[in-house]
Short mmCIF file of C-alpha atoms in Angstrom, two decimals:
data_model
loop_
_atom_site.label_atom_id
_atom_site.label_comp_id
_atom_site.label_asym_id
_atom_site.label_seq_id
_atom_site.Cartn_x
_atom_site.Cartn_y
_atom_site.Cartn_z
CA MET A 1 17.93 168.63 -152.40
CA ARG A 2 14.06 168.42 -152.82
CA CYS A 3 11.62 170.10 -155.24
CA LEU A 4 8.50 171.70 -153.52
CA LEU A 5 5.90 172.44 -155.90
CA SER A 6 4.71 175.98 -155.40
CA LEU A 7 0.82 176.96 -155.47
CA ALA A 8 1.42 178.73 -158.59
CA ALA A 9 2.61 175.58 -160.25
CA PHE A 10 -0.75 173.91 -159.09
CA ALA A 11 -2.67 176.79 -160.48
CA LEU A 12 -1.02 176.29 -163.77
CA LEU A 13 -1.95 172.40 -163.73
CA ALA A 14 -5.53 173.26 -162.87
CA ALA A 15 -5.58 175.84 -165.80
CA ALA A 16 -4.03 173.06 -167.83
CA LEU A 17 -6.67 170.40 -167.03
CA LEU A 18 -9.73 172.83 -167.48
CA GLN A 19 -8.74 174.34 -170.90
CA PRO A 20 -6.60 173.18 -173.86
CA ALA A 21 -3.16 174.13 -173.27
CA THR A 22 -1.38 176.81 -174.98
CA ALA A 23 2.14 175.78 -174.89
CA VAL A 24 4.75 178.37 -175.39
CA ASP A 25 7.73 175.91 -175.54
CA ASP A 26 10.22 178.56 -176.34
CA TYR A 27 13.10 177.15 -174.49
CA ALA A 28 16.48 177.74 -175.86
CA LEU A 29 19.93 175.88 -175.62
CA GLY A 30 22.71 177.50 -173.36
CA SER A 31 26.23 177.69 -173.93
CA ASP A 32 26.82 174.37 -172.17
CA SER A 33 24.92 172.77 -175.12
CA GLN A 34 27.17 174.30 -177.61
CA PRO A 35 30.74 173.39 -179.04
CA GLN A 36 33.24 175.49 -177.06
CA LYS A 37 36.69 176.15 -178.17
CA ASP A 38 39.40 174.38 -176.32
CA VAL A 39 37.03 171.83 -174.94
CA PRO A 40 38.34 168.21 -175.68
CA LYS A 41 35.82 166.41 -177.65
CA GLY A 42 34.89 162.85 -177.05
CA LYS A 43 34.53 160.12 -179.64
CA VAL A 44 31.18 158.61 -180.79
CA THR A 45 31.30 155.12 -182.42
CA PRO A 46 28.09 153.58 -183.72
CA PHE A 47 27.43 149.85 -183.28
CA LYS A 48 24.55 147.38 -183.88
CA TRP A 49 23.14 144.61 -181.57
CA THR A 50 21.67 141.96 -183.44
CA THR A 51 22.17 138.87 -181.02
CA SER A 52 19.89 139.53 -177.97
CA LYS A 53 18.62 136.67 -176.01
CA VAL A 54 16.57 138.75 -173.76
CA TYR A 55 14.81 140.30 -176.49
CA GLU A 56 15.33 137.44 -179.00
CA GLY A 57 14.82 138.39 -182.69
CA THR A 58 15.34 142.08 -182.43
CA GLU A 59 18.11 144.40 -183.88
CA ARG A 60 18.96 147.81 -182.73
CA ASP A 61 21.36 150.83 -183.41
CA CYS A 62 23.50 151.79 -180.53
CA TRP A 63 26.25 154.47 -180.06
CA LEU A 64 29.23 154.63 -177.61
CA TYR A 65 30.57 158.01 -176.63
CA VAL A 66 34.07 157.98 -174.86
CA PRO A 67 35.27 161.07 -173.43
CA GLU A 68 38.68 162.40 -174.39
CA GLN A 69 39.50 162.48 -170.66
CA TYR A 70 39.32 158.71 -170.42
CA ASP A 71 42.52 157.16 -169.65
CA GLY A 72 41.98 153.53 -170.58
CA LYS A 73 42.91 152.67 -167.13
CA THR A 74 40.70 154.16 -164.54
CA PRO A 75 37.10 152.81 -164.88
CA ALA A 76 34.57 155.61 -166.02
CA CYS A 77 31.18 156.33 -164.84
CA VAL A 78 28.44 155.33 -167.39
CA MET A 79 25.14 156.75 -168.39
CA ILE A 80 22.64 155.02 -170.69
CA PHE A 81 20.03 156.74 -172.79
CA GLN A 82 17.08 155.04 -174.18
CA ASP A 83 15.86 156.18 -177.68
CA GLY A 84 19.59 156.92 -178.14
CA GLY A 85 19.51 158.30 -181.78
CA GLY A 86 17.66 161.34 -180.38
CA TYR A 87 20.07 161.93 -177.58
CA VAL A 88 23.57 161.21 -179.38
CA GLY A 89 23.42 163.81 -182.22
CA GLU A 90 25.32 167.12 -182.07
CA LYS A 91 22.17 168.85 -183.34
CA GLY A 92 18.72 168.52 -182.07
CA ALA A 93 17.28 169.03 -178.65
CA PHE A 94 19.68 167.18 -176.52
CA ARG A 95 23.22 167.07 -178.05
CA VAL A 96 24.45 164.89 -175.12
CA PRO A 97 27.97 164.41 -176.48
CA VAL A 98 28.44 168.15 -176.58
CA VAL A 99 27.02 168.53 -173.07
CA PHE A 100 29.18 165.75 -171.74
CA ASP A 101 32.32 167.36 -173.35
CA ASN A 102 31.73 170.90 -171.61
CA LEU A 103 30.67 169.44 -168.20
CA ILE A 104 33.40 166.95 -168.07
CA HIS A 105 35.92 169.58 -168.99
CA ALA A 106 34.71 171.85 -166.50
CA LYS A 107 34.84 169.24 -163.79
CA GLN A 108 31.01 169.48 -163.18
CA MET A 109 30.40 165.90 -163.75
CA PRO A 110 32.76 162.92 -163.68
CA VAL A 111 34.44 161.34 -166.65
CA THR A 112 31.41 159.39 -168.10
CA VAL A 113 30.98 157.04 -170.89
CA GLY A 114 27.58 157.38 -172.76
CA ILE A 115 25.87 154.51 -174.04
CA PHE A 116 22.86 155.33 -176.62
CA ILE A 117 20.55 152.46 -177.36
CA ASN A 118 17.59 152.67 -179.73
CA PRO A 119 14.49 150.26 -179.18
CA GLY A 120 14.70 146.97 -180.95
CA THR A 121 13.03 145.98 -184.01
CA PHE A 122 11.85 142.64 -185.62
CA PRO A 123 13.33 142.94 -189.07
CA GLY A 124 10.89 142.47 -192.01
CA PRO A 125 11.27 140.48 -195.21
CA ASN A 126 14.84 141.08 -196.73
CA GLY A 127 15.66 143.06 -193.81
CA LYS A 128 13.13 145.86 -194.93
CA GLY A 129 10.45 147.25 -192.88
CA GLY A 130 10.00 145.31 -189.67
CA ARG A 131 7.97 145.91 -186.26
CA SER A 132 9.12 148.10 -183.32
CA ASN A 133 9.41 146.39 -179.84
CA ARG A 134 9.76 149.90 -178.42
CA SER A 135 6.39 149.95 -176.26
CA PHE A 136 7.14 146.23 -174.96
CA GLU A 137 10.53 147.04 -173.87
CA TYR A 138 9.90 150.57 -172.33
CA ASP A 139 6.44 150.68 -171.10
CA THR A 140 6.40 147.17 -169.38
CA PRO A 141 7.11 147.47 -165.71
CA SER A 142 9.27 144.52 -165.19
CA ASN A 143 13.01 143.71 -164.89
CA GLN A 144 13.54 142.54 -168.42
CA TYR A 145 15.04 145.63 -169.73
CA ALA A 146 17.52 145.99 -166.85
CA THR A 147 18.34 142.33 -167.46
CA PHE A 148 19.01 143.26 -171.03
CA LEU A 149 21.35 146.00 -170.11
CA ASP A 150 22.97 144.07 -167.34
CA LYS A 151 23.66 140.68 -169.35
CA GLU A 152 24.09 142.18 -172.94
CA ILE A 153 24.92 145.80 -173.52
CA LEU A 154 27.15 146.54 -170.33
CA PRO A 155 29.39 143.66 -170.74
CA GLU A 156 29.61 144.23 -174.56
CA VAL A 157 30.80 147.85 -173.84
CA ALA A 158 33.10 146.80 -171.28
CA LYS A 159 35.24 144.67 -173.67
CA THR A 160 36.58 147.98 -174.95
CA VAL A 161 35.99 150.54 -172.25
CA LYS A 162 36.51 150.04 -168.31
CA LEU A 163 33.21 150.93 -166.62
CA ARG A 164 32.55 151.47 -162.99
CA GLU A 165 30.53 148.48 -161.79
CA ASP A 166 29.04 150.31 -158.74
CA ALA A 167 25.61 151.81 -158.85
CA ALA A 168 26.94 155.30 -157.58
CA GLY A 169 28.78 155.28 -160.95
CA ARG A 170 25.75 154.52 -163.17
CA ALA A 171 22.76 156.58 -164.39
CA ILE A 172 19.97 156.11 -166.96
CA CYS A 173 17.99 158.47 -168.93
CA GLY A 174 15.05 158.37 -171.38
CA ILE A 175 12.16 160.25 -172.94
CA SER A 176 8.58 159.58 -172.99
CA SER A 177 8.25 155.71 -172.86
CA GLY A 178 11.96 155.76 -172.54
CA GLY A 179 11.53 158.03 -169.40
CA ILE A 180 9.60 155.38 -167.44
CA CYS A 181 12.00 152.68 -168.82
CA ALA A 182 14.67 154.47 -167.16
CA PHE A 183 12.91 154.66 -163.85
CA THR A 184 12.02 150.98 -164.27
CA ALA A 185 15.62 149.87 -164.54
CA ALA A 186 16.74 151.54 -161.52
CA TRP A 187 13.63 150.66 -159.56
CA GLU A 188 14.12 146.95 -160.45
CA ARG A 189 17.72 146.99 -160.22
CA PRO A 190 19.07 149.80 -157.69
CA ASP A 191 22.31 147.82 -157.44
CA LEU A 192 22.94 148.61 -161.15
CA PHE A 193 21.84 152.15 -161.50
CA SER A 194 21.53 154.93 -158.76
CA LYS A 195 20.43 158.08 -160.93
CA VAL A 196 17.53 158.51 -163.04
CA LEU A 197 16.76 161.24 -165.69
CA SER A 198 13.23 161.18 -167.01
CA HIS A 199 12.17 163.44 -169.68
CA ILE A 200 8.20 163.86 -170.16
CA GLY A 201 8.19 160.31 -168.75
CA SER A 202 4.93 158.17 -169.53
CA PHE A 203 3.91 157.10 -165.96
CA THR A 204 0.64 156.30 -167.30
CA ASN A 205 -1.45 153.22 -168.13
CA ILE A 206 0.07 152.27 -171.57
CA ARG A 207 1.25 148.86 -170.15
CA GLY A 208 0.36 149.32 -166.35
CA GLY A 209 3.12 152.07 -165.51
CA ASP A 210 0.64 154.01 -163.64
CA VAL A 211 1.26 151.72 -160.59
CA TYR A 212 4.44 153.50 -159.59
CA PRO A 213 3.10 156.29 -157.45
CA GLY A 214 1.01 153.94 -155.21
CA LEU A 215 4.02 151.41 -155.26
CA ILE A 216 6.65 153.85 -154.22
CA ARG A 217 4.58 154.83 -151.12
CA LYS A 218 4.23 151.11 -150.11
CA THR A 219 7.92 149.88 -150.91
CA GLU A 220 10.82 150.38 -148.70
CA LYS A 221 12.81 153.39 -150.02
CA LYS A 222 15.43 152.47 -152.57
CA PRO A 223 18.98 154.15 -153.07
CA ILE A 224 18.06 156.14 -156.16
CA ARG A 225 18.23 159.77 -157.09
CA VAL A 226 15.47 160.89 -159.52
CA TYR A 227 15.06 163.97 -161.88
CA LEU A 228 11.74 164.43 -163.50
CA GLN A 229 10.81 166.85 -166.18
CA ASP A 230 7.55 167.41 -167.83
CA GLY A 231 5.33 170.32 -169.48
CA PHE A 232 1.81 171.36 -168.53
CA GLY A 233 0.98 171.13 -172.17
CA ASP A 234 1.93 167.36 -172.24
CA LEU A 235 -0.30 164.57 -173.40
CA ASP A 236 -3.86 163.76 -172.11
CA ASN A 237 -5.32 160.80 -173.78
CA LEU A 238 -6.72 157.30 -173.01
CA HIS A 239 -3.59 156.09 -171.23
CA GLY A 240 -3.88 158.99 -168.78
CA ASN A 241 -2.69 162.53 -168.35
CA TRP A 242 1.23 163.03 -168.38
CA PRO A 243 1.34 166.08 -166.14
CA GLN A 244 -0.72 164.64 -163.44
CA ALA A 245 1.23 161.42 -163.57
CA ASN A 246 4.45 163.13 -163.06
CA LEU A 247 3.08 165.13 -160.38
CA ALA A 248 1.97 162.06 -158.57
CA MET A 249 5.31 160.64 -159.11
CA ALA A 250 6.93 163.66 -157.44
CA ALA A 251 4.40 163.62 -154.55
CA SER A 252 5.23 159.97 -153.99
CA LEU A 253 8.87 160.46 -154.04
CA LYS A 254 8.65 163.38 -151.65
CA PHE A 255 6.48 161.31 -149.21
CA MET A 256 9.12 158.42 -149.19
CA ASP A 257 11.77 161.16 -148.77
CA TYR A 258 13.62 160.30 -151.88
CA ASP A 259 16.26 162.48 -153.29
CA TYR A 260 14.47 163.92 -156.32
CA LYS A 261 13.64 167.03 -158.38
CA LEU A 262 10.60 167.81 -160.49
CA VAL A 263 10.90 170.78 -163.05
CA MET A 264 7.64 171.57 -164.84
CA GLY A 265 7.35 173.70 -167.74
CA ASP A 266 4.70 174.86 -170.30
CA GLY A 267 5.89 172.69 -173.38
CA PRO A 268 3.89 169.61 -174.96
CA HIS A 269 5.15 166.32 -175.50
CA GLY A 270 8.72 166.92 -176.76
CA GLY A 271 12.33 167.40 -176.00
CA ARG A 272 12.86 171.18 -176.06
CA HIS A 273 12.44 171.86 -172.38
CA GLY A 274 14.33 168.74 -171.49
CA GLY A 275 17.17 169.56 -173.49
CA ALA A 276 17.39 173.08 -172.32
CA LEU A 277 17.68 171.64 -168.74
CA LEU A 278 20.05 168.98 -169.65
CA PRO A 279 23.14 170.61 -168.38
CA ASP A 280 21.63 171.47 -165.01
CA SER A 281 20.07 168.06 -164.54
CA LEU A 282 23.43 166.48 -165.20
CA ARG A 283 25.07 168.52 -162.67
CA TRP A 284 22.35 167.72 -160.11
CA LEU A 285 22.44 163.94 -160.75
CA TRP A 286 26.14 163.87 -160.62
CA ARG A 287 26.70 166.06 -157.74
CA ASP A 288 29.02 164.49 -154.93
CA THR A 289 29.78 161.71 -157.26
CA LYS A 290 33.58 160.91 -156.47
#
């Protein structure tokens, strides 16, 4: 399935670039994002990661979601979420555990374990304050974050849950800088992740991420599937223009015949549109997964 941008969409973009955006951003969560009666509820367990060698000196909060349908024997699919604290709650824009419960029960996505990871921080004196490592981890176009997942987080989770090791059974998601981070992880390690979900992805020049549209066109096609979401009221600042960047990503993915989808709304730099789309985006990403 491919997403072709309409002339109307380009007209909206032109309007957004020529005048200040008036974002409606009135997206509402559907029934798939609400707890449903008689739907088995997965378990969410928090944990901390304080012994990183890839990002030495950092600490971070993490959460593990295991669906009720996981039988303890059959390796489950896995999906990783950057800025995990914003995705894991049962309230808020995304409510991933609730959506997973509903879609897994309806057999609209496979039995999937969710790993939610916050960016690392360097603790301050006496464990207070500290400095965030988020931009370095997320905005840098390198293989370092994928290595962190491969060598540290996935093996740690695999101590208690059997995970599929093939890329077809693995997806990665993030919002803003976490969105470009998700793409980078799959781009660098398509043997590790085959599915990317980017919400308002920062494919801009924060740390050189604006290289991707050109790089995609000049690199042999990789076996990854990409879902992009953004809004015409998104950011326009010294790092770049977010709607333009996501449109450029989609154009390059189309040129190279990737399996991709771009959905543009009218919202600003936030999660309401992506949250409303989450059930459909998960169905699209996981379609045909055995």
